Coordinates of C-alpha atoms in Angstrom, one line a residue:
M1 CA 32.9 14.7 17.1
N2 CA 33.8 18.4 16.6
P3 CA 34.6 19.7 20.1
S4 CA 32.8 23.1 19.4
R5 CA 29.6 21.5 18.9
L6 CA 26.7 22.3 21.1
L7 CA 23.5 20.7 22.2
I8 CA 19.8 20.6 21.0
I9 CA 16.3 20.3 21.5
Y10 CA 13.9 17.6 22.6
L11 CA 11.6 17.0 19.8
P12 CA 7.8 16.8 19.8
E13 CA 6.0 13.6 20.8
A14 CA 3.9 12.2 18.1
L15 CA 3.8 14.9 15.5
L16 CA 3.6 12.1 12.9
A17 CA 0.9 9.3 13.5
A18 CA 2.5 6.0 13.9
S19 CA 1.4 3.2 11.6
R20 CA -1.0 0.8 12.8
D21 CA 1.8 -1.7 14.0
G22 CA 4.2 0.9 15.2
L23 CA 6.6 2.9 13.2
S24 CA 8.9 0.7 11.3
Y25 CA 12.4 1.8 10.0
G26 CA 11.3 1.6 6.4
T27 CA 8.3 4.0 7.2
A28 CA 10.6 6.3 9.2
K29 CA 13.0 6.4 6.4
C30 CA 10.2 7.2 3.8
K31 CA 8.8 10.0 6.0
G32 CA 12.3 11.4 6.7
G33 CA 13.1 11.4 3.0
K34 CA 10.0 13.4 2.1
L35 CA 10.9 15.8 4.9
Y36 CA 14.5 16.0 3.6
E37 CA 13.2 17.0 0.3
Q38 CA 11.0 19.8 1.8
I39 CA 14.1 21.0 3.6
Q40 CA 16.0 21.2 0.3
A41 CA 13.0 22.8 -1.4
A42 CA 12.7 25.4 1.3
V43 CA 16.5 26.2 1.1
Q44 CA 16.3 26.4 -2.8
G45 CA 13.4 28.9 -2.3
K46 CA 10.8 26.5 -3.9
V47 CA 8.3 26.5 -1.0
S48 CA 6.0 29.4 -0.4
L49 CA 6.3 30.5 3.2
G50 CA 3.3 32.7 2.9
S51 CA 1.2 30.3 5.0
V52 CA 3.9 30.0 7.8
S53 CA 2.4 31.2 11.0
E54 CA 4.4 33.7 13.0
F55 CA 3.5 33.6 16.8
S56 CA 4.4 36.5 19.1
A57 CA 5.3 36.0 22.8
Q58 CA 1.5 37.1 23.3
S59 CA 0.6 33.9 21.6
I60 CA 1.7 31.9 24.5
D61 CA -1.3 33.7 26.7
N62 CA -3.9 31.9 24.3
G63 CA -4.4 28.7 26.2
W64 CA -0.9 28.2 27.7
R65 CA 0.3 28.4 31.4
Y66 CA 4.1 29.5 31.3
H67 CA 6.3 28.9 34.1
D68 CA 10.0 29.9 34.1
D69 CA 12.4 28.4 36.5
V70 CA 16.3 27.8 36.8
N71 CA 17.5 24.3 36.3
T72 CA 20.6 22.0 36.5
L73 CA 21.2 19.5 33.6
G74 CA 21.2 15.7 34.2
S75 CA 24.8 14.5 34.8
E76 CA 24.5 12.5 31.4
W77 CA 24.7 15.8 29.5
D78 CA 28.1 16.8 31.3
D79 CA 30.2 15.0 28.9
V80 CA 28.2 16.1 25.9
F81 CA 28.8 19.8 26.9
R82 CA 32.4 19.4 27.7
T83 CA 33.1 17.7 24.2
M84 CA 31.1 20.4 22.4
S85 CA 31.9 23.5 24.4
G86 CA 34.7 22.6 26.9
R87 CA 32.4 23.3 30.0
V88 CA 29.1 22.4 31.6
P89 CA 26.5 25.3 31.6
T90 CA 26.1 26.8 34.9
T91 CA 22.5 27.0 36.7
A92 CA 22.0 30.7 35.8
E93 CA 22.7 29.7 32.1
I94 CA 19.8 27.3 32.1
R95 CA 16.3 28.4 31.8
E96 CA 13.7 25.6 32.3
I97 CA 10.5 26.7 30.7
G98 CA 7.3 24.8 30.8
L99 CA 4.1 25.5 28.8
S100 CA 1.0 23.6 30.0
Q101 CA -2.1 23.7 27.7
S102 CA -4.7 24.3 30.7
E103 CA -5.7 28.0 30.4
P104 CA -8.9 29.2 28.6
Y105 CA -8.2 29.7 24.8
K106 CA -9.8 30.3 21.4
N107 CA -9.1 28.0 18.4
T108 CA -8.1 29.2 15.0
K109 CA -11.7 30.3 14.4
G110 CA -12.0 32.4 17.4
E111 CA -14.3 29.8 19.2
E112 CA -14.0 29.4 23.0
I113 CA -12.9 25.8 23.9
R114 CA -14.6 24.3 26.9
E115 CA -12.4 23.3 29.9
D116 CA -13.4 19.5 29.5
E117 CA -12.2 19.8 25.8
R118 CA -8.8 21.1 26.4
S119 CA -6.0 18.5 25.6
G120 CA -3.6 19.1 28.7
G121 CA -0.6 19.1 26.2
H122 CA 2.7 20.5 27.7
Y123 CA 6.1 21.3 26.5
E124 CA 9.1 21.6 28.8
A125 CA 12.6 22.5 27.6
D126 CA 15.9 23.9 28.9
Y127 CA 16.9 27.0 26.8
M128 CA 20.5 28.0 26.8
P129 CA 21.1 31.0 24.4
S130 CA 24.8 31.3 25.6
F131 CA 25.2 27.7 24.2
S132 CA 22.9 28.1 21.2
T133 CA 21.0 25.1 22.6
I134 CA 17.8 23.9 23.5
I135 CA 17.2 20.6 25.2
A136 CA 13.5 19.3 25.3
T137 CA 12.9 17.4 28.4
D138 CA 9.3 16.5 28.7
T139 CA 6.7 17.1 25.8
R140 CA 3.3 16.0 24.9
S141 CA 1.7 17.8 22.0
P142 CA -2.0 18.8 22.2
R143 CA -2.6 16.6 19.2
S144 CA -1.0 13.5 20.9
R145 CA -2.7 14.2 24.2
L146 CA -6.2 14.4 22.5
L147 CA -5.6 11.2 20.7
E148 CA -4.4 9.7 24.0
R149 CA -7.4 10.7 26.1
T150 CA -9.9 9.8 23.5
H151 CA -8.2 6.4 23.0
G152 CA -7.8 7.3 19.2
S153 CA -11.6 7.7 18.7
I154 CA -11.5 11.5 18.0
T155 CA -12.0 12.6 14.5
E156 CA -9.4 14.8 12.5
S157 CA -11.6 17.5 12.2
E158 CA -12.6 17.5 16.0
I159 CA -8.8 17.6 16.8
I160 CA -8.4 20.7 14.5
R161 CA -11.4 22.5 16.3
R162 CA -9.9 21.9 19.9
L163 CA -6.3 22.9 19.1
P164 CA -5.1 26.4 20.2
P165 CA -3.3 28.3 17.2
L166 CA 0.0 27.9 18.8
N167 CA 0.2 23.8 19.3
R168 CA 3.1 22.4 17.2
F169 CA 6.3 21.7 18.6
S170 CA 8.4 23.5 16.2
D171 CA 6.3 26.7 16.4
V172 CA 6.1 26.6 20.5
V173 CA 10.1 25.9 20.6
W174 CA 10.9 28.9 18.2
T175 CA 8.3 31.2 19.9
V176 CA 9.8 30.4 23.2
W177 CA 13.4 30.7 22.0
N178 CA 12.8 34.2 20.3
R179 CA 11.5 35.2 23.8
V180 CA 14.4 33.9 25.7
C181 CA 16.9 35.4 23.2
E182 CA 15.3 38.7 23.3
E183 CA 15.8 39.0 27.0
A184 CA 19.3 37.7 26.9
S185 CA 20.1 40.1 23.8
K186 CA 21.0 37.1 21.7
D187 CA 20.1 36.8 17.7
P188 CA 17.5 33.9 17.6
S189 CA 19.2 32.6 14.3
S190 CA 22.2 31.7 16.5
L191 CA 20.2 28.3 17.4
R192 CA 22.6 25.5 16.7
Y193 CA 21.8 22.4 18.6
I194 CA 18.4 20.6 19.6
G195 CA 18.7 17.8 22.0
R196 CA 16.0 15.1 23.2
D197 CA 16.4 13.9 26.7
R198 CA 15.0 10.6 28.1
I199 CA 13.4 9.3 24.9
A200 CA 10.6 6.9 25.8
N201 CA 8.3 7.1 22.6
S202 CA 8.2 3.5 21.4
D203 CA 8.3 4.5 17.7
T204 CA 11.5 6.5 18.2
T205 CA 13.1 3.9 20.4
A206 CA 12.4 1.2 17.8
V207 CA 14.0 3.0 15.0
I208 CA 16.9 3.9 17.2
N209 CA 17.2 0.2 18.3
E210 CA 17.4 -0.6 14.5
V211 CA 20.0 1.9 13.9
F212 CA 22.3 0.6 16.7
A213 CA 21.6 -2.8 15.4
K214 CA 23.1 -2.3 12.1
K215 CA 26.2 -0.9 14.0
G216 CA 26.2 -4.1 16.1
A217 CA 26.5 -2.2 19.4
V218 CA 24.6 0.1 21.8
V219 CA 27.0 2.8 22.8
G220 CA 27.2 5.7 25.1
W221 CA 28.6 9.2 24.2
P222 CA 29.8 10.3 21.7
G223 CA 27.6 7.8 20.1
Y224 CA 26.9 7.6 16.4
T225 CA 26.6 10.6 14.1
Y226 CA 24.4 10.6 10.6
G227 CA 23.9 13.3 8.1
I228 CA 20.2 13.7 6.8
D229 CA 21.2 12.8 3.4
S230 CA 22.1 9.2 4.8
E231 CA 19.5 6.5 5.0
D232 CA 19.8 6.1 9.0
G233 CA 19.7 10.0 9.3
Q234 CA 16.4 10.2 7.2
A235 CA 14.9 7.5 9.5
L236 CA 15.8 9.3 12.6
L237 CA 14.3 12.5 11.0
G238 CA 11.2 10.6 10.3
T239 CA 10.6 9.7 13.9
P240 CA 8.4 11.6 16.3
H241 CA 11.6 13.0 17.8
G242 CA 12.9 14.1 14.4
V243 CA 9.9 15.9 12.5
G244 CA 9.9 19.1 14.9
V245 CA 13.4 19.6 13.8
A246 CA 12.4 19.1 10.1
W247 CA 9.6 21.6 10.5
L248 CA 11.8 24.2 12.2
L249 CA 14.2 24.2 9.3
I250 CA 11.3 24.2 6.7
D251 CA 9.3 27.0 8.1
R252 CA 11.8 29.1 9.5
V253 CA 14.3 29.0 6.7
G254 CA 14.1 32.6 6.2
K255 CA 15.3 33.1 9.8
L256 CA 17.8 30.2 10.3
G257 CA 19.1 30.1 6.6
T258 CA 20.7 27.2 5.0
R259 CA 21.8 24.4 7.4
V260 CA 23.3 20.9 7.0
P261 CA 21.9 19.1 9.9
K262 CA 23.4 15.9 11.6
V263 CA 22.0 13.6 14.3
T264 CA 23.8 11.8 16.9
I265 CA 22.2 9.0 19.0
W266 CA 23.6 7.5 22.2
S267 CA 22.6 5.7 25.2
P268 CA 23.7 6.8 28.5
S269 CA 22.4 3.7 30.5
P270 CA 20.8 0.5 29.5
G271 CA 17.2 1.0 27.9
S272 CA 17.7 4.9 28.0
F273 CA 18.3 6.9 24.7
R274 CA 19.1 10.7 23.9
M275 CA 19.2 12.3 20.5
L276 CA 21.1 15.5 19.5
W277 CA 20.5 17.5 16.3
D278 CA 23.5 19.8 15.0
L279 CA 22.0 22.4 12.8
Q280 CA 25.2 23.3 11.3
P281 CA 25.0 26.5 9.0
L282 CA 26.2 25.9 5.3
T283 CA 29.6 27.1 4.6
P284 CA 31.3 27.2 1.0
T285 CA 32.9 23.7 2.0
H286 CA 29.5 22.2 2.4
T287 CA 27.2 20.9 -0.4
I288 CA 23.6 19.8 -0.2
S289 CA 23.0 16.7 -2.3
K290 CA 20.1 16.9 -4.9
R291 CA 17.8 14.0 -5.5
A292 CA 17.2 13.0 -9.0
R293 CA 13.8 14.5 -10.5
T294 CA 12.8 11.1 -12.1
L295 CA 11.2 8.5 -9.8
T296 CA 13.9 6.4 -8.0
Y297 CA 13.3 3.1 -6.5
E298 CA 13.9 4.0 -3.1
K299 CA 11.4 6.9 -3.4
A300 CA 8.9 4.6 -5.3
V301 CA 9.0 2.2 -2.3
C302 CA 8.5 5.0 0.2
N303 CA 5.4 6.3 -1.8
G304 CA 4.1 2.9 -2.4
R305 CA 4.1 2.2 1.3
K306 CA 2.2 5.2 2.2
L307 CA -0.4 4.3 -0.7
Y308 CA -0.7 0.9 0.9
E309 CA -1.2 2.2 4.2
T310 CA -4.0 4.5 2.7
I311 CA -5.5 1.5 1.0
L312 CA -5.7 -0.4 4.5
D313 CA -7.4 2.9 6.1
A314 CA -9.8 2.7 3.3
F315 CA -10.5 -1.0 4.0
E316 CA -11.2 0.1 7.6
G317 CA -13.6 2.7 6.7
K318 CA -11.2 5.4 7.8
R319 CA -10.7 8.3 5.4
D320 CA -9.3 11.7 5.4
P321 CA -12.4 14.2 5.8
N322 CA -10.6 16.6 3.4
S323 CA -10.4 14.0 0.8
P324 CA -14.2 12.9 -0.1
V325 CA -14.8 9.8 -2.1
P326 CA -15.3 11.1 -5.8
H327 CA -18.7 9.9 -7.3
F328 CA -19.2 9.9 -11.2
S329 CA -22.1 8.7 -13.3
K330 CA -22.3 7.7 -16.9
N331 CA -23.6 11.4 -17.4
D332 CA -20.2 12.7 -16.4
L333 CA -18.6 10.9 -19.4
D334 CA -20.7 13.5 -21.6
N335 CA -18.9 16.4 -20.0
G336 CA -15.9 16.8 -22.4
W337 CA -15.6 13.3 -23.6
T338 CA -16.5 11.5 -26.7
I339 CA -16.9 7.8 -26.4
D340 CA -15.7 5.6 -29.2
A341 CA -16.5 1.6 -29.1
F342 CA -14.7 -0.8 -31.5
P343 CA -14.8 -4.7 -32.0
T344 CA -11.6 -6.1 -31.0
S345 CA -9.7 -9.3 -30.1
L346 CA -7.2 -10.1 -27.3
P347 CA -3.7 -9.0 -27.7
S348 CA -1.5 -12.2 -28.2
N349 CA 0.8 -11.3 -25.5
W350 CA -2.0 -11.5 -22.9
E351 CA -3.4 -14.8 -24.0
N352 CA -1.6 -16.7 -21.2
A353 CA -2.4 -14.4 -18.4
F354 CA -6.1 -14.4 -19.5
K355 CA -6.1 -18.4 -19.7
N356 CA -5.0 -18.0 -15.8
F357 CA -7.8 -15.6 -15.1
G358 CA -10.5 -17.7 -16.9
K359 CA -9.4 -20.7 -14.7
E360 CA -9.1 -18.7 -11.4
L361 CA -12.9 -17.1 -12.0
K362 CA -14.0 -20.7 -13.2
V363 CA -15.2 -19.5 -16.8
G364 CA -12.6 -21.7 -18.5
E365 CA -8.9 -21.9 -19.1
R366 CA -9.4 -20.1 -22.5
K367 CA -8.8 -16.4 -23.9
P368 CA -12.0 -14.3 -24.3
E369 CA -14.0 -14.4 -27.6
Q370 CA -14.5 -11.2 -29.4
S371 CA -17.9 -10.7 -28.2
E372 CA -16.7 -10.9 -24.7
L373 CA -14.5 -7.8 -25.1
H374 CA -15.2 -4.1 -25.4
L375 CA -12.5 -1.8 -26.8
I376 CA -13.6 1.8 -25.5
D377 CA -11.7 4.8 -26.2
L378 CA -12.5 8.2 -24.3
V379 CA -11.2 11.1 -26.1
Q380 CA -11.5 14.6 -24.4
D381 CA -12.2 16.7 -27.5
K382 CA -15.7 18.3 -26.4
A383 CA -16.3 21.5 -24.5
F384 CA -16.9 21.0 -20.8
K385 CA -17.4 22.6 -17.4
N386 CA -14.8 22.3 -15.0
A387 CA -15.0 21.6 -11.3
D388 CA -15.9 25.2 -10.9
G389 CA -18.6 25.3 -13.3
A390 CA -16.7 27.3 -15.8
Q391 CA -16.9 26.6 -19.6
T392 CA -13.9 25.6 -21.5
D393 CA -13.7 25.2 -25.2
A394 CA -13.2 21.9 -27.1
I395 CA -10.0 21.0 -28.4
P396 CA -10.2 20.9 -32.2
K397 CA -10.5 17.4 -33.8
D398 CA -7.4 18.0 -36.1
A399 CA -5.2 18.4 -33.0
R400 CA -5.4 14.9 -31.9
N401 CA -1.8 14.9 -30.3
K402 CA -3.1 17.4 -27.9
R403 CA -6.1 15.5 -26.7
A404 CA -6.2 13.3 -23.6
H405 CA -7.7 9.9 -24.1
Y406 CA -8.0 6.6 -22.4
E407 CA -8.2 3.6 -24.6
V408 CA -9.1 0.3 -22.6
I409 CA -10.3 -3.2 -23.3
Y410 CA -12.9 -4.2 -20.9
A411 CA -13.5 -7.9 -20.3
P412 CA -16.1 -8.3 -17.6
L413 CA -16.7 -12.0 -17.8
F414 CA -13.0 -12.2 -16.9
G415 CA -13.1 -9.5 -14.2
A416 CA -10.3 -7.8 -16.2
L417 CA -9.4 -4.7 -17.9
I418 CA -6.3 -3.9 -20.2
C419 CA -5.2 -0.4 -20.6
T420 CA -3.6 -0.1 -23.9
D421 CA -3.1 3.7 -24.5
N422 CA -3.6 6.4 -22.0
R423 CA -2.8 10.0 -21.8
S424 CA -4.5 11.8 -18.7
P425 CA -6.0 15.4 -19.2
K426 CA -3.7 16.7 -16.7
S427 CA -0.7 15.4 -18.2
M428 CA -1.6 16.6 -21.7
V429 CA -2.6 20.2 -20.4
K430 CA 1.0 20.4 -18.9
K431 CA 2.6 19.1 -22.1
N432 CA 0.6 21.5 -24.3
H433 CA 1.7 24.5 -22.1
D434 CA 5.5 23.1 -22.2
F435 CA 5.2 22.3 -18.4
Q436 CA 5.2 25.9 -17.6
I437 CA 1.9 25.9 -15.8
S438 CA 0.7 25.6 -12.2
D439 CA -1.5 22.9 -10.8
A440 CA -4.1 25.4 -10.1
E441 CA -4.3 26.7 -13.7
V442 CA -4.2 22.9 -14.8
S443 CA -7.3 22.4 -12.7
K444 CA -9.2 24.9 -14.5
L445 CA -8.5 23.3 -17.9
I446 CA -9.6 19.8 -17.2
P447 CA -13.0 18.2 -16.7
P448 CA -14.1 16.9 -13.3
L449 CA -14.0 13.3 -14.4
N450 CA -10.2 13.3 -15.4
R451 CA -8.3 10.8 -13.3
M452 CA -7.6 7.5 -14.7
S453 CA -9.0 5.6 -11.6
D454 CA -12.4 7.4 -11.9
V455 CA -12.4 6.9 -15.7
L456 CA -12.0 3.2 -15.3
W457 CA -14.4 2.8 -12.5
T458 CA -17.2 4.7 -14.3
V459 CA -16.8 2.9 -17.7
W460 CA -16.4 -0.3 -15.9
G461 CA -19.8 0.2 -14.5
T462 CA -21.4 0.7 -17.9
V463 CA -20.2 -2.8 -19.3
T464 CA -21.0 -4.9 -16.1
Q465 CA -24.0 -5.4 -14.0
T466 CA -21.6 -6.5 -11.1
P467 CA -18.8 -3.7 -11.1
N468 CA -17.5 -5.4 -7.7
N469 CA -16.3 -8.3 -9.8
L470 CA -13.3 -6.2 -10.8
R471 CA -10.2 -8.5 -10.4
Y472 CA -7.5 -7.8 -12.8
I473 CA -6.0 -4.6 -13.8
C474 CA -3.6 -5.0 -16.7
R475 CA -1.2 -2.3 -18.2
D476 CA 0.0 -2.9 -21.7
A477 CA 2.7 -1.3 -23.8
I478 CA 4.3 0.5 -20.9
Y479 CA 6.7 3.1 -22.0
N480 CA 6.6 5.5 -19.5
D481 CA 10.3 6.3 -18.3
D482 CA 9.7 6.2 -14.6
T483 CA 7.5 2.9 -14.6
R484 CA 10.1 1.3 -16.8
G485 CA 13.1 2.6 -14.7
I486 CA 11.6 0.8 -11.6
M487 CA 10.5 -2.4 -13.6
N488 CA 14.4 -2.6 -15.1
D489 CA 15.6 -2.2 -11.4
I490 CA 13.5 -5.3 -10.4
F491 CA 14.4 -7.2 -13.5
D492 CA 18.1 -6.4 -12.6
K493 CA 17.6 -7.9 -9.1
S494 CA 16.3 -11.1 -10.6
Q495 CA 18.0 -14.5 -11.0
T496 CA 18.3 -13.7 -14.9
K497 CA 19.3 -10.0 -14.3
K498 CA 17.3 -9.1 -17.3
P499 CA 13.6 -8.6 -18.6
T500 CA 11.7 -11.6 -17.9
P501 CA 9.2 -13.0 -20.4
W502 CA 5.8 -14.8 -19.2
P503 CA 5.0 -15.8 -16.6
G504 CA 7.2 -12.9 -15.3
L505 CA 7.6 -11.9 -11.7
T506 CA 5.2 -11.8 -9.0
F507 CA 5.3 -10.0 -5.8
G508 CA 2.8 -9.6 -3.1
I509 CA 1.8 -6.2 -1.7
D510 CA 4.0 -6.8 1.4
K511 CA 7.1 -6.9 -0.7
E512 CA 9.0 -3.8 -1.5
E513 CA 9.1 -4.5 -5.1
A514 CA 5.2 -4.4 -5.3
L515 CA 5.2 -1.0 -3.1
A516 CA 7.6 0.5 -5.9
L517 CA 5.3 -0.6 -8.6
L518 CA 2.3 0.6 -6.8
A519 CA 3.7 4.2 -6.8
T520 CA 4.7 4.3 -10.6
P521 CA 2.7 6.1 -13.0
N522 CA 1.2 2.7 -14.3
G523 CA 0.4 1.7 -10.6
L524 CA -1.3 4.8 -9.2
A525 CA -4.6 4.1 -10.7
T526 CA -4.8 0.7 -9.1
A527 CA -4.1 2.2 -5.8
Y528 CA -6.8 4.9 -6.1
L529 CA -9.1 2.4 -7.2
L530 CA -8.9 0.5 -4.1
I531 CA -8.7 3.5 -2.0
D532 CA -11.8 5.3 -3.4
H533 CA -14.0 2.3 -4.0
A534 CA -13.0 0.1 -1.0
K535 CA -16.7 0.1 0.1
E536 CA -17.9 -1.6 -3.5
L537 CA -14.8 -3.7 -4.0
G538 CA -14.4 -4.9 -0.4
R539 CA -11.1 -5.9 1.4
R540 CA -8.5 -7.2 -1.2
L541 CA -5.1 -8.3 -1.2
P542 CA -3.2 -7.2 -4.2
S543 CA -0.3 -8.8 -5.9
V544 CA 1.5 -7.5 -9.1
T545 CA 3.1 -9.3 -11.9
I546 CA 5.5 -7.7 -14.5
F547 CA 6.8 -9.3 -17.6
A548 CA 8.6 -8.5 -20.9
P549 CA 6.3 -9.6 -23.6
Y550 CA 9.1 -9.5 -26.1
P551 CA 12.4 -9.6 -23.9
N552 CA 14.8 -9.9 -26.9
R553 CA 13.5 -7.1 -28.9
Q554 CA 14.8 -3.5 -28.2
N555 CA 12.1 -0.6 -27.4
V556 CA 9.1 -2.9 -26.8
G557 CA 6.6 -1.9 -24.2
Y558 CA 6.8 -4.0 -20.8
A559 CA 3.5 -5.3 -19.3
M560 CA 2.1 -5.4 -15.7
F561 CA -1.2 -6.8 -14.1
W562 CA -2.6 -6.4 -10.5
D563 CA -4.5 -9.3 -9.1
L564 CA -6.9 -7.6 -6.7
R565 CA -7.7 -10.9 -4.8
P566 CA -10.6 -10.7 -2.4
V567 CA -9.6 -11.4 1.3

């Protein structure tokens, strides 16, 4: 390790909620990967910092009891400081500052919070401006304390109501750091090291243990060091003891500048863990790696895991209060959409699959008759009112290539639908504006009924008396570059190392291949159907099958279907 390196902060407890079974290495890596992308976006000026709250020293007086004392470091930090700076800080160079959330305060809406509603959160850390270092020694965020005191029964809206404006670890630490630096005549941007002392959080220790296991040994100082462009570095960034550092770098990029963080973990004694973040400033010899703009397999797995966790929450009746369930009726189809219905027969490449569907649903091991199929094409070519009630002109009928549409074959007796040709309103608006349009402007130019999952569910309700019998969602003629890329990654890992014909490859939702496919443009509609209509569909255990209908032909679309098996 570089002997000039200094120490750092003890990060916030439970700034990210753990999954229902604890934070796994894979989930932590996904969260850390997303945070890493946000750090990069902030550095590149792609993140609006207008919403970043800046707190003054007076903000501490709103709900926080402030105590300031001198302190000595635990002896297990002595070698760390000797390695990094050549000496151990003296007592006079260490400011032990604790904030306890026990004083009267007003929330962000200016409402007084009763004494029995306060969280009892606290942040205690050693601040050492002469060493550009903070070591967090004992931290419990107001959010985590509220969850703890209510045994997890408190709602998100009630948590937000009870929080003081100054509550996040990154905001608290930065505010106190500014105060300490001002008193010591130091520049706050000199912050270089953040250390975590006596890590006991089970999610963080689980990830640390897995990182150690990959090395084959648990070691003391100087430990193991990882850049946050590495998998292990991102997994540690995604722990409750890493996210505070991430948000410090994201929200304070204007003050701290571009940093190239590293994290070191070690164990000074059995069962005891420490973490050190080195916020190394960018120099001309450093580069920040950039992720591909297309959907990578790793990113798809991460996104799919998050979607699946949201699906499980929906099954259990849990839902973000800021994301209400959309409700559409047949009347919404008249707002902007023309409905065309045609007779059709089953595409030949789906015959084997539908024979299996029929056998499973006990309607016969056969393909559907024409009378059992409904080919319905929704074309967005009529004037409509957007979600704000503003009128939007129709797209001329001679401009077909500019119009969104959803062409789907519905087979209610087989509990199945086949999406054959689909272009969402959002994607078409972006295309028609050469992708130089903001999401806010896009939302003004699309009808309320626009997402594929909502369209499928609404139309499905018009072709069957029992919409909860939906079992199979099929995607035909897949040409989307991101989806095909993920499918090719999976085919390449198979025994044949090439696109697989029917019966293809099948994966349960507990497999990373299924998670990756769930996050593709051709899997998202299935995820949101399960999330938004969990009440109607009930608990399902999805699996996915992919195959190449014509594996020996170039430039022919792939196929995918989701089996939404009831539990």
